[in-house]
PDB file of C-alpha atoms in Angstrom:
ATOM      1  CA  UNK A   1      12.021   5.939   3.631  1.00  0.00           C
ATOM      2  CA  UNK A   2      15.754   6.280   3.925  1.00  0.00           C
ATOM      3  CA  UNK A   3      18.222   3.971   2.472  1.00  0.00           C
ATOM      4  CA  UNK A   4      17.326   0.119   2.034  1.00  0.00           C
ATOM      5  CA  UNK A   5      14.542   0.522   4.564  1.00  0.00           C
ATOM      6  CA  UNK A   6      10.955  -1.204   3.833  1.00  0.00           C
ATOM      7  CA  UNK A   7       7.709   0.032   5.560  1.00  0.00           C
ATOM      8  CA  UNK A   8       5.173  -2.806   5.484  1.00  0.00           C
ATOM      9  CA  UNK A   9       1.539  -3.093   6.939  1.00  0.00           C
ATOM     10  CA  UNK A  10       0.853  -6.206   8.517  1.00  0.00           C
ATOM     11  CA  UNK A  11      -2.288  -8.553   7.150  1.00  0.00           C
ATOM     12  CA  UNK A  12      -5.333  -8.676   9.193  1.00  0.00           C
ATOM     13  CA  UNK A  13      -5.537 -12.085   9.048  1.00  0.00           C
ATOM     14  CA  UNK A  14      -1.712 -12.821  10.364  1.00  0.00           C
ATOM     15  CA  UNK A  15      -2.980 -12.993  13.681  1.00  0.00           C
ATOM     16  CA  UNK A  16      -5.258 -16.088  13.599  1.00  0.00           C
ATOM     17  CA  UNK A  17      -5.393 -19.274  11.389  1.00  0.00           C
ATOM     18  CA  UNK A  18      -7.184 -22.178  10.664  1.00  0.00           C
ATOM     19  CA  UNK A  19      -5.941 -25.737  10.632  1.00  0.00           C
ATOM     20  CA  UNK A  20      -6.706 -28.172   7.685  1.00  0.00           C
ATOM     21  CA  UNK A  21      -9.543 -29.593  10.093  1.00  0.00           C
ATOM     22  CA  UNK A  22     -11.268 -25.895  10.545  1.00  0.00           C
ATOM     23  CA  UNK A  23      -9.950 -25.491  14.105  1.00  0.00           C
ATOM     24  CA  UNK A  24      -9.027 -21.793  14.611  1.00  0.00           C
ATOM     25  CA  UNK A  25      -5.567 -21.074  16.009  1.00  0.00           C
ATOM     26  CA  UNK A  26      -5.156 -17.981  17.828  1.00  0.00           C
ATOM     27  CA  UNK A  27      -1.984 -15.756  17.129  1.00  0.00           C
ATOM     28  CA  UNK A  28      -1.059 -16.288  21.144  1.00  0.00           C
ATOM     29  CA  UNK A  29      -0.666 -20.192  20.760  1.00  0.00           C
ATOM     30  CA  UNK A  30       2.983 -21.201  21.020  1.00  0.00           C
ATOM     31  CA  UNK A  31       4.424 -22.732  17.809  1.00  0.00           C
ATOM     32  CA  UNK A  32       7.350 -25.242  17.818  1.00  0.00           C
ATOM     33  CA  UNK A  33       9.106 -23.537  14.883  1.00  0.00           C
ATOM     34  CA  UNK A  34       9.187 -19.864  14.067  1.00  0.00           C
ATOM     35  CA  UNK A  35       6.763 -18.647  11.625  1.00  0.00           C
ATOM     36  CA  UNK A  36       7.255 -16.131   8.931  1.00  0.00           C
ATOM     37  CA  UNK A  37       4.518 -13.469   8.056  1.00  0.00           C
ATOM     38  CA  UNK A  38       3.275 -12.045   4.797  1.00  0.00           C
ATOM     39  CA  UNK A  39       2.695  -8.136   4.495  1.00  0.00           C
ATOM     40  CA  UNK A  40       1.923  -5.605   2.115  1.00  0.00           C
ATOM     41  CA  UNK A  41       4.758  -2.987   1.187  1.00  0.00           C
ATOM     42  CA  UNK A  42       3.726   0.502   1.741  1.00  0.00           C
ATOM     43  CA  UNK A  43       7.039   2.587   0.966  1.00  0.00           C
ATOM     44  CA  UNK A  44      10.727   1.648   0.168  1.00  0.00           C
ATOM     45  CA  UNK A  45      13.607   3.647   0.272  1.00  0.00           C
ATOM     46  CA  UNK A  46      15.606   4.767  -2.742  1.00  0.00           C
ATOM     47  CA  UNK A  47      18.179   1.964  -2.239  1.00  0.00           C
ATOM     48  CA  UNK A  48      15.867  -0.961  -2.083  1.00  0.00           C
ATOM     49  CA  UNK A  49      16.399  -2.896  -5.278  1.00  0.00           C
ATOM     50  CA  UNK A  50      13.985  -5.826  -5.229  1.00  0.00           C
ATOM     51  CA  UNK A  51      11.148  -4.581  -3.568  1.00  0.00           C
ATOM     52  CA  UNK A  52       8.738  -1.909  -4.638  1.00  0.00           C
ATOM     53  CA  UNK A  53       5.608  -0.640  -3.113  1.00  0.00           C
ATOM     54  CA  UNK A  54       2.562  -2.826  -3.467  1.00  0.00           C
ATOM     55  CA  UNK A  55       4.384  -5.715  -3.159  1.00  0.00           C
ATOM     56  CA  UNK A  56       3.640  -8.716  -0.714  1.00  0.00           C
ATOM     57  CA  UNK A  57       6.975  -9.823   1.496  1.00  0.00           C
ATOM     58  CA  UNK A  58       7.573 -12.443   3.662  1.00  0.00           C
ATOM     59  CA  UNK A  59       9.597 -12.072   6.672  1.00  0.00           C
ATOM     60  CA  UNK A  60      10.253 -12.878  10.283  1.00  0.00           C
ATOM     61  CA  UNK A  61       8.225 -11.179  12.811  1.00  0.00           C
ATOM     62  CA  UNK A  62      10.522 -11.942  15.640  1.00  0.00           C
ATOM     63  CA  UNK A  63      12.866  -9.200  13.954  1.00  0.00           C
ATOM     64  CA  UNK A  64      10.534  -6.349  13.607  1.00  0.00           C
ATOM     65  CA  UNK A  65      10.306  -2.557  14.593  1.00  0.00           C
ATOM     66  CA  UNK A  66       6.879  -1.354  14.913  1.00  0.00           C
ATOM     67  CA  UNK A  67       5.826   2.232  14.127  1.00  0.00           C
ATOM     68  CA  UNK A  68       2.674   3.958  14.498  1.00  0.00           C
ATOM     69  CA  UNK A  69       1.561   6.591  11.865  1.00  0.00           C
ATOM     70  CA  UNK A  70      -1.873   8.274  12.128  1.00  0.00           C
ATOM     71  CA  UNK A  71      -3.029   5.728  14.207  1.00  0.00           C
ATOM     72  CA  UNK A  72      -2.056   2.724  11.777  1.00  0.00           C
ATOM     73  CA  UNK A  73       0.602   0.086  12.851  1.00  0.00           C
ATOM     74  CA  UNK A  74       3.287  -0.422  10.358  1.00  0.00           C
ATOM     75  CA  UNK A  75       6.714  -2.407  10.737  1.00  0.00           C
ATOM     76  CA  UNK A  76      10.100  -0.936   9.414  1.00  0.00           C
ATOM     77  CA  UNK A  77      12.964  -3.449   8.483  1.00  0.00           C
ATOM     78  CA  UNK A  78      15.816  -3.521   6.018  1.00  0.00           C
ATOM     79  CA  UNK A  79      15.567  -5.187   2.437  1.00  0.00           C
ATOM     80  CA  UNK A  80      17.809  -7.619   3.616  1.00  0.00           C
ATOM     81  CA  UNK A  81      15.349  -9.107   6.220  1.00  0.00           C
ATOM     82  CA  UNK A  82      12.849 -10.042   3.640  1.00  0.00           C
ATOM     83  CA  UNK A  83      12.728 -13.623   2.620  1.00  0.00           C
ATOM     84  CA  UNK A  84      10.610 -13.489  -0.173  1.00  0.00           C
ATOM     85  CA  UNK A  85       8.543 -11.450  -2.596  1.00  0.00           C
ATOM     86  CA  UNK A  86       5.309 -12.047  -4.123  1.00  0.00           C
ATOM     87  CA  UNK A  87       4.895  -9.405  -7.087  1.00  0.00           C
ATOM     88  CA  UNK A  88       2.631  -8.869 -10.165  1.00  0.00           C
ATOM     89  CA  UNK A  89       5.073  -6.920 -12.036  1.00  0.00           C
ATOM     90  CA  UNK A  90       6.274  -9.653 -14.150  1.00  0.00           C
ATOM     91  CA  UNK A  91       4.880 -10.296 -17.657  1.00  0.00           C
ATOM     92  CA  UNK A  92       4.244 -13.669 -18.970  1.00  0.00           C
ATOM     93  CA  UNK A  93       1.430 -14.935 -16.250  1.00  0.00           C
ATOM     94  CA  UNK A  94       4.141 -16.426 -13.883  1.00  0.00           C
ATOM     95  CA  UNK A  95       3.517 -16.161 -10.089  1.00  0.00           C
ATOM     96  CA  UNK A  96       6.236 -13.649  -9.530  1.00  0.00           C
ATOM     97  CA  UNK A  97       7.123 -15.371  -6.255  1.00  0.00           C
ATOM     98  CA  UNK A  98      11.197 -14.969  -5.342  1.00  0.00           C
ATOM     99  CA  UNK A  99      12.440 -17.140  -2.945  1.00  0.00           C
TER     100      UNK A  99
END
């Protein structure tokens, strides 16, 4: 990866969701508001400062650029397009969620 780019792999469960009543909501269902998605970071560029490989990041799937590598689909974005980072690299047992 170059500069501040981040390569992420979408979560498998990102498509379907379940309501609190147990109803399955397909990924194609229209939502009133835009919904953000969680993904796992696969690689980062040398100028990315707050994100590391292995972190989970929250981003807007409408602003994504997909790429296929060895049959797997990934998303490439700039670090500034990441809304939140969930990381386990903090000591002290905190959640490591940055918003």
